[in-house]
PDB file of C-alpha atoms in Angstrom:
ATOM      1  CA  ASP W   1     -79.039 202.095  52.243  1.00  0.00           C
ATOM      2  CA  ALA W   2     -76.005 204.067  53.581  1.00  0.00           C
ATOM      3  CA  GLY W   3     -77.876 206.554  56.274  1.00  0.00           C
ATOM      4  CA  ILE W   4     -77.405 209.956  54.463  1.00  0.00           C
ATOM      5  CA  THR W   5     -80.717 212.502  54.933  1.00  0.00           C
ATOM      6  CA  GLN W   6     -80.187 215.763  52.751  1.00  0.00           C
ATOM      7  CA  SER W   7     -82.413 218.863  54.313  1.00  0.00           C
ATOM      8  CA  PRO W   8     -84.583 220.498  52.971  1.00  0.00           C
ATOM      9  CA  ARG W   9     -85.729 218.552  50.093  1.00  0.00           C
ATOM     10  CA  HIS W  10     -86.961 221.388  47.786  1.00  0.00           C
ATOM     11  CA  LYS W  11     -86.217 225.339  48.453  1.00  0.00           C
ATOM     12  CA  VAL W  12     -87.355 228.536  46.316  1.00  0.00           C
ATOM     13  CA  THR W  13     -85.560 231.332  48.160  1.00  0.00           C
ATOM     14  CA  GLU W  14     -84.774 235.252  46.394  1.00  0.00           C
ATOM     15  CA  THR W  15     -81.523 236.758  44.976  1.00  0.00           C
ATOM     16  CA  GLY W  16     -79.332 237.974  47.815  1.00  0.00           C
ATOM     17  CA  THR W  17     -80.590 235.919  50.623  1.00  0.00           C
ATOM     18  CA  PRO W  18     -78.156 233.672  52.722  1.00  0.00           C
ATOM     19  CA  VAL W  19     -79.353 229.694  52.185  1.00  0.00           C
ATOM     20  CA  THR W  20     -77.991 226.602  54.376  1.00  0.00           C
ATOM     21  CA  LEU W  21     -78.226 222.928  53.211  1.00  0.00           C
ATOM     22  CA  ARG W  22     -77.803 220.311  56.010  1.00  0.00           C
ATOM     23  CA  CYS W  23     -76.338 216.639  54.940  1.00  0.00           C
ATOM     24  CA  HIS W  24     -76.651 214.011  57.612  1.00  0.00           C
ATOM     25  CA  GLN W  25     -75.963 210.696  58.428  1.00  0.00           C
ATOM     26  CA  THR W  26     -75.365 208.212  60.738  1.00  0.00           C
ATOM     27  CA  GLU W  27     -72.706 205.570  60.149  1.00  0.00           C
ATOM     28  CA  ASN W  28     -69.625 208.070  61.150  1.00  0.00           C
ATOM     29  CA  HIS W  29     -68.296 207.962  57.672  1.00  0.00           C
ATOM     30  CA  ARG W  30     -65.020 210.274  57.559  1.00  0.00           C
ATOM     31  CA  TYR W  31     -65.471 211.458  53.630  1.00  0.00           C
ATOM     32  CA  MET W  32     -68.571 213.846  52.627  1.00  0.00           C
ATOM     33  CA  TYR W  33     -69.056 216.120  49.669  1.00  0.00           C
ATOM     34  CA  TRP W  34     -71.022 218.165  48.164  1.00  0.00           C
ATOM     35  CA  TYR W  35     -71.914 218.229  44.183  1.00  0.00           C
ATOM     36  CA  ARG W  36     -74.661 220.040  42.085  1.00  0.00           C
ATOM     37  CA  GLN W  37     -76.067 219.029  39.438  1.00  0.00           C
ATOM     38  CA  ASP W  38     -77.597 220.745  35.948  1.00  0.00           C
ATOM     39  CA  PRO W  39     -78.470 219.507  32.718  1.00  0.00           C
ATOM     40  CA  GLY W  40     -75.666 218.728  30.300  1.00  0.00           C
ATOM     41  CA  HIS W  41     -73.104 219.153  33.015  1.00  0.00           C
ATOM     42  CA  GLY W  42     -73.097 215.716  34.988  1.00  0.00           C
ATOM     43  CA  LEU W  43     -72.497 216.439  38.785  1.00  0.00           C
ATOM     44  CA  ARG W  44     -69.946 219.619  39.763  1.00  0.00           C
ATOM     45  CA  LEU W  45     -68.225 218.888  43.051  1.00  0.00           C
ATOM     46  CA  ILE W  46     -68.121 222.148  45.003  1.00  0.00           C
ATOM     47  CA  HIS W  47     -66.596 220.871  48.358  1.00  0.00           C
ATOM     48  CA  TYR W  48     -65.390 218.012  50.440  1.00  0.00           C
ATOM     49  CA  SER W  49     -64.425 217.164  53.546  1.00  0.00           C
ATOM     50  CA  TYR W  50     -62.361 214.251  54.847  1.00  0.00           C
ATOM     51  CA  GLY W  51     -62.444 214.905  58.757  1.00  0.00           C
ATOM     52  CA  VAL W  52     -64.224 217.143  61.502  1.00  0.00           C
ATOM     53  CA  LYS W  53     -63.367 220.617  60.066  1.00  0.00           C
ATOM     54  CA  ASP W  54     -61.144 219.785  57.207  1.00  0.00           C
ATOM     55  CA  THR W  55     -62.329 220.845  54.124  1.00  0.00           C
ATOM     56  CA  ASP W  56     -61.290 221.490  50.919  1.00  0.00           C
ATOM     57  CA  LYS W  57     -62.460 223.301  47.835  1.00  0.00           C
ATOM     58  CA  GLY W  58     -63.867 221.631  44.858  1.00  0.00           C
ATOM     59  CA  GLU W  59     -64.131 222.513  41.144  1.00  0.00           C
ATOM     60  CA  VAL W  60     -66.943 224.944  41.532  1.00  0.00           C
ATOM     61  CA  SER W  61     -66.608 226.569  44.867  1.00  0.00           C
ATOM     62  CA  ASP W  62     -66.975 230.107  44.276  1.00  0.00           C
ATOM     63  CA  GLY W  63     -69.909 231.888  46.199  1.00  0.00           C
ATOM     64  CA  TYR W  64     -70.518 228.309  48.557  1.00  0.00           C
ATOM     65  CA  SER W  65     -69.085 227.886  52.369  1.00  0.00           C
ATOM     66  CA  VAL W  66     -69.187 224.425  53.830  1.00  0.00           C
ATOM     67  CA  SER W  67     -68.967 223.909  57.685  1.00  0.00           C
ATOM     68  CA  ARG W  68     -68.516 220.754  59.664  1.00  0.00           C
ATOM     69  CA  SER W  69     -68.316 220.705  63.329  1.00  0.00           C
ATOM     70  CA  LYS W  70     -69.488 217.070  63.631  1.00  0.00           C
ATOM     71  CA  THR W  71     -69.048 213.565  61.684  1.00  0.00           C
ATOM     72  CA  GLU W  72     -72.301 213.275  61.046  1.00  0.00           C
ATOM     73  CA  ASP W  73     -73.331 216.466  59.891  1.00  0.00           C
ATOM     74  CA  PHE W  74     -72.084 218.478  56.475  1.00  0.00           C
ATOM     75  CA  LEU W  75     -73.744 221.847  55.675  1.00  0.00           C
ATOM     76  CA  LEU W  76     -73.120 224.000  52.557  1.00  0.00           C
ATOM     77  CA  THR W  77     -73.807 227.469  52.703  1.00  0.00           C
ATOM     78  CA  LEU W  78     -74.629 230.186  50.112  1.00  0.00           C
ATOM     79  CA  GLU W  79     -73.872 233.315  51.421  1.00  0.00           C
ATOM     80  CA  SER W  80     -75.728 235.367  49.260  1.00  0.00           C
ATOM     81  CA  ALA W  81     -77.672 233.616  46.793  1.00  0.00           C
ATOM     82  CA  THR W  82     -77.533 234.614  42.902  1.00  0.00           C
ATOM     83  CA  SER W  83     -80.081 232.319  40.196  1.00  0.00           C
ATOM     84  CA  SER W  84     -76.787 230.757  38.757  1.00  0.00           C
ATOM     85  CA  GLN W  85     -76.783 229.027  41.898  1.00  0.00           C
ATOM     86  CA  THR W  86     -80.409 227.542  41.096  1.00  0.00           C
ATOM     87  CA  SER W  87     -79.580 223.265  40.800  1.00  0.00           C
ATOM     88  CA  VAL W  88     -80.289 220.232  42.633  1.00  0.00           C
ATOM     89  CA  TYR W  89     -77.810 219.905  45.189  1.00  0.00           C
ATOM     90  CA  PHE W  90     -75.917 216.519  46.206  1.00  0.00           C
ATOM     91  CA  CYS W  91     -74.582 214.891  49.407  1.00  0.00           C
ATOM     92  CA  ALA W  92     -72.060 211.751  49.282  1.00  0.00           C
ATOM     93  CA  ILE W  93     -70.304 209.935  51.464  1.00  0.00           C
ATOM     94  CA  SER W  94     -67.180 207.309  50.722  1.00  0.00           C
ATOM     95  CA  VAL W  95     -67.323 204.334  52.632  1.00  0.00           C
ATOM     96  CA  GLY W  96     -63.567 203.192  53.583  1.00  0.00           C
ATOM     97  CA  GLY W  97     -61.336 205.799  51.660  1.00  0.00           C
ATOM     98  CA  SER W  98     -61.609 209.021  49.753  1.00  0.00           C
ATOM     99  CA  ASN W  99     -60.914 206.413  46.426  1.00  0.00           C
ATOM    100  CA  GLN W 100     -63.765 204.212  46.642  1.00  0.00           C
ATOM    101  CA  PRO W 101     -67.603 204.349  45.530  1.00  0.00           C
ATOM    102  CA  GLN W 102     -69.440 207.163  46.660  1.00  0.00           C
ATOM    103  CA  HIS W 103     -73.116 206.711  48.509  1.00  0.00           C
ATOM    104  CA  PHE W 104     -75.402 209.542  47.394  1.00  0.00           C
ATOM    105  CA  GLY W 105     -78.308 211.581  49.406  1.00  0.00           C
ATOM    106  CA  ASP W 106     -81.902 212.505  47.442  1.00  0.00           C
ATOM    107  CA  GLY W 107     -80.647 215.936  46.550  1.00  0.00           C
ATOM    108  CA  THR W 108     -81.848 219.118  47.540  1.00  0.00           C
ATOM    109  CA  ARG W 109     -84.004 221.104  44.671  1.00  0.00           C
ATOM    110  CA  LEU W 110     -83.147 224.821  45.477  1.00  0.00           C
ATOM    111  CA  SER W 111     -84.919 227.314  43.176  1.00  0.00           C
ATOM    112  CA  ILE W 112     -83.426 230.987  43.196  1.00  0.00           C
ATOM    113  CA  LEU W 113     -85.444 233.937  41.676  1.00  0.00           C
TER     114      LEU W 113
ATOM    115  CA  THR R   1     -64.800 220.756  29.323  1.00  0.00           C
ATOM    116  CA  GLN R   2     -66.082 217.775  30.952  1.00  0.00           C
ATOM    117  CA  LEU R   3     -62.858 214.660  31.279  1.00  0.00           C
ATOM    118  CA  LEU R   4     -65.160 212.234  30.744  1.00  0.00           C
ATOM    119  CA  GLU R   5     -67.088 212.030  27.614  1.00  0.00           C
ATOM    120  CA  GLN R   6     -70.289 210.136  27.653  1.00  0.00           C
ATOM    121  CA  SER R   7     -72.118 209.437  24.108  1.00  0.00           C
ATOM    122  CA  PRO R   8     -75.047 209.628  23.051  1.00  0.00           C
ATOM    123  CA  GLN R   9     -77.187 212.022  25.393  1.00  0.00           C
ATOM    124  CA  PHE R  10     -80.196 210.381  25.059  1.00  0.00           C
ATOM    125  CA  LEU R  11     -81.241 206.650  23.927  1.00  0.00           C
ATOM    126  CA  SER R  12     -85.032 205.967  23.191  1.00  0.00           C
ATOM    127  CA  ILE R  13     -85.239 202.441  22.624  1.00  0.00           C
ATOM    128  CA  GLN R  14     -88.056 199.975  22.307  1.00  0.00           C
ATOM    129  CA  GLU R  15     -88.143 197.312  25.161  1.00  0.00           C
ATOM    130  CA  GLY R  16     -86.285 193.707  24.095  1.00  0.00           C
ATOM    131  CA  GLU R  17     -83.933 196.114  22.318  1.00  0.00           C
ATOM    132  CA  ASN R  18     -79.940 196.255  23.164  1.00  0.00           C
ATOM    133  CA  LEU R  19     -77.911 199.887  23.999  1.00  0.00           C
ATOM    134  CA  THR R  20     -74.623 200.927  24.185  1.00  0.00           C
ATOM    135  CA  VAL R  21     -73.691 203.417  26.666  1.00  0.00           C
ATOM    136  CA  TYR R  22     -69.780 205.236  25.989  1.00  0.00           C
ATOM    137  CA  CYS R  23     -67.536 207.070  28.376  1.00  0.00           C
ATOM    138  CA  ASN R  24     -64.262 208.389  26.932  1.00  0.00           C
ATOM    139  CA  SER R  25     -61.462 210.710  28.002  1.00  0.00           C
ATOM    140  CA  SER R  26     -57.835 211.333  27.480  1.00  0.00           C
ATOM    141  CA  SER R  27     -56.892 210.691  30.664  1.00  0.00           C
ATOM    142  CA  VAL R  28     -55.738 207.299  32.211  1.00  0.00           C
ATOM    143  CA  PHE R  29     -58.274 206.853  35.096  1.00  0.00           C
ATOM    144  CA  SER R  30     -57.681 204.294  38.532  1.00  0.00           C
ATOM    145  CA  SER R  31     -60.986 203.286  38.529  1.00  0.00           C
ATOM    146  CA  LEU R  32     -64.245 204.075  36.600  1.00  0.00           C
ATOM    147  CA  GLN R  33     -67.572 203.770  38.230  1.00  0.00           C
ATOM    148  CA  TRP R  34     -70.938 203.717  36.521  1.00  0.00           C
ATOM    149  CA  TYR R  35     -73.875 205.071  38.409  1.00  0.00           C
ATOM    150  CA  ARG R  36     -78.086 205.224  37.421  1.00  0.00           C
ATOM    151  CA  GLN R  37     -80.297 207.911  38.728  1.00  0.00           C
ATOM    152  CA  GLU R  38     -83.963 208.120  38.977  1.00  0.00           C
ATOM    153  CA  PRO R  39     -85.972 211.093  38.925  1.00  0.00           C
ATOM    154  CA  GLY R  40     -86.137 212.592  42.581  1.00  0.00           C
ATOM    155  CA  GLU R  41     -83.386 210.398  43.892  1.00  0.00           C
ATOM    156  CA  GLY R  42     -79.715 210.375  44.171  1.00  0.00           C
ATOM    157  CA  PRO R  43     -77.390 208.317  41.681  1.00  0.00           C
ATOM    158  CA  VAL R  44     -76.969 204.406  42.652  1.00  0.00           C
ATOM    159  CA  LEU R  45     -73.813 202.451  42.054  1.00  0.00           C
ATOM    160  CA  LEU R  46     -73.741 200.039  39.697  1.00  0.00           C
ATOM    161  CA  VAL R  47     -70.457 199.017  39.366  1.00  0.00           C
ATOM    162  CA  THR R  48     -66.739 199.675  39.775  1.00  0.00           C
ATOM    163  CA  VAL R  49     -64.123 198.689  37.351  1.00  0.00           C
ATOM    164  CA  VAL R  50     -60.626 198.983  38.034  1.00  0.00           C
ATOM    165  CA  THR R  51     -58.259 196.896  35.619  1.00  0.00           C
ATOM    166  CA  GLY R  52     -57.455 197.668  32.410  1.00  0.00           C
ATOM    167  CA  GLY R  53     -59.437 194.940  29.829  1.00  0.00           C
ATOM    168  CA  GLU R  54     -61.756 194.390  33.201  1.00  0.00           C
ATOM    169  CA  VAL R  55     -65.644 193.275  32.169  1.00  0.00           C
ATOM    170  CA  LYS R  56     -67.944 192.673  34.803  1.00  0.00           C
ATOM    171  CA  LYS R  57     -71.818 191.609  34.343  1.00  0.00           C
ATOM    172  CA  LEU R  58     -74.610 192.395  36.618  1.00  0.00           C
ATOM    173  CA  LYS R  59     -77.169 190.606  35.183  1.00  0.00           C
ATOM    174  CA  ARG R  60     -78.572 192.341  31.346  1.00  0.00           C
ATOM    175  CA  LEU R  61     -75.735 194.881  32.040  1.00  0.00           C
ATOM    176  CA  THR R  62     -72.086 194.372  30.796  1.00  0.00           C
ATOM    177  CA  PHE R  63     -69.376 196.813  31.969  1.00  0.00           C
ATOM    178  CA  GLN R  64     -66.174 197.110  30.133  1.00  0.00           C
ATOM    179  CA  PHE R  65     -62.682 198.775  31.102  1.00  0.00           C
ATOM    180  CA  GLY R  66     -60.493 199.988  28.101  1.00  0.00           C
ATOM    181  CA  ASP R  67     -57.378 198.202  28.145  1.00  0.00           C
ATOM    182  CA  ALA R  68     -55.340 201.219  28.440  1.00  0.00           C
ATOM    183  CA  ARG R  69     -58.047 202.835  31.041  1.00  0.00           C
ATOM    184  CA  LYS R  70     -59.147 205.766  29.574  1.00  0.00           C
ATOM    185  CA  ASP R  71     -62.730 204.505  28.474  1.00  0.00           C
ATOM    186  CA  SER R  72     -65.495 202.141  29.475  1.00  0.00           C
ATOM    187  CA  SER R  73     -68.666 201.088  28.395  1.00  0.00           C
ATOM    188  CA  LEU R  74     -71.928 199.890  29.238  1.00  0.00           C
ATOM    189  CA  HIS R  75     -74.024 197.380  27.460  1.00  0.00           C
ATOM    190  CA  ILE R  76     -77.365 196.511  28.000  1.00  0.00           C
ATOM    191  CA  THR R  77     -78.920 193.360  26.183  1.00  0.00           C
ATOM    192  CA  ALA R  78     -82.633 193.204  25.953  1.00  0.00           C
ATOM    193  CA  ALA R  79     -83.568 196.300  27.528  1.00  0.00           C
ATOM    194  CA  GLN R  80     -86.514 196.610  29.525  1.00  0.00           C
ATOM    195  CA  PRO R  81     -88.980 199.688  30.742  1.00  0.00           C
ATOM    196  CA  GLY R  82     -87.140 199.173  34.867  1.00  0.00           C
ATOM    197  CA  ASP R  83     -83.723 200.062  33.156  1.00  0.00           C
ATOM    198  CA  THR R  84     -84.717 203.479  31.882  1.00  0.00           C
ATOM    199  CA  GLY R  85     -82.572 206.630  34.220  1.00  0.00           C
ATOM    200  CA  LEU R  86     -79.738 208.633  33.656  1.00  0.00           C
ATOM    201  CA  TYR R  87     -76.438 206.661  33.717  1.00  0.00           C
ATOM    202  CA  LEU R  88     -73.370 208.199  35.026  1.00  0.00           C
ATOM    203  CA  CYS R  89     -69.693 207.244  34.402  1.00  0.00           C
ATOM    204  CA  ALA R  90     -67.569 208.735  37.230  1.00  0.00           C
ATOM    205  CA  GLY R  91     -64.048 208.031  37.304  1.00  0.00           C
ATOM    206  CA  ILE R  92     -60.579 208.851  39.608  1.00  0.00           C
ATOM    207  CA  PRO R  93     -57.976 210.452  37.389  1.00  0.00           C
ATOM    208  CA  THR R  94     -54.322 208.823  38.363  1.00  0.00           C
ATOM    209  CA  THR R  95     -53.328 212.260  38.371  1.00  0.00           C
ATOM    210  CA  ASP R  96     -55.706 212.850  41.555  1.00  0.00           C
ATOM    211  CA  SER R  97     -53.560 211.644  44.453  1.00  0.00           C
ATOM    212  CA  TRP R  98     -56.695 212.748  46.869  1.00  0.00           C
ATOM    213  CA  GLY R  99     -59.248 210.689  44.592  1.00  0.00           C
ATOM    214  CA  LYS R 100     -61.911 213.278  43.582  1.00  0.00           C
ATOM    215  CA  LEU R 101     -64.547 211.752  41.393  1.00  0.00           C
ATOM    216  CA  GLN R 102     -65.020 213.238  37.632  1.00  0.00           C
ATOM    217  CA  PHE R 103     -68.568 212.323  36.232  1.00  0.00           C
ATOM    218  CA  GLY R 104     -69.634 212.454  32.935  1.00  0.00           C
ATOM    219  CA  ALA R 105     -72.371 214.558  32.365  1.00  0.00           C
ATOM    220  CA  GLY R 106     -74.899 211.704  31.270  1.00  0.00           C
ATOM    221  CA  THR R 107     -76.832 209.541  29.153  1.00  0.00           C
ATOM    222  CA  GLN R 108     -80.616 209.393  29.428  1.00  0.00           C
ATOM    223  CA  VAL R 109     -82.327 206.056  28.320  1.00  0.00           C
ATOM    224  CA  VAL R 110     -85.780 205.430  27.875  1.00  0.00           C
ATOM    225  CA  VAL R 111     -87.008 202.473  27.469  1.00  0.00           C
ATOM    226  CA  THR R 112     -90.672 202.098  26.403  1.00  0.00           C
ATOM    227  CA  PRO R 113     -93.165 199.230  26.149  1.00  0.00           C
TER     228      PRO R 113
END
């Protein structure tokens, strides 16, 4: 167990509203990631972080922002949610380096109506 | 377009049968990982292969990394209902110095008693 907690686990909201998802880890790992999972696409990287206040974009970052003010917390924000952002969102950490295997949280199922 | 192509997308077999899942690319990977994901949970790492031609065994599961490090396969012998899940391959392309994982779209395996 890599000690990753995602919250909320489920959320339904309306188009145009802001949404923030939280990823919390208990082991002070440096590297953290946000992915979205959609049928037929596997997992696609949204943003990643390599330390406090150090973040960068992944392949599907449009419409998303992130913040990491503490080692243990990595927040994903949808500033103005759209229906195309309906998805399952996963947070992950890698232990020992960015090129090491990743450990995932249990996901947040987000529905935008 | 996915960097890693998995086939088949879906596989339904009877308990006791064998199955093979393929993960192919035209790119070279410094390492390749296999994950299994069950409904409502995040992916869980099964194995990492790093050397061309490498074969790893995990009980009834056999993983192989291609000689050119562009492809991999997962073979399950005498499948059991507990093997049911979504199998994902993921790899780090040699062109990515940071080490971001690229995922295949996944193979859904269903093993019926």
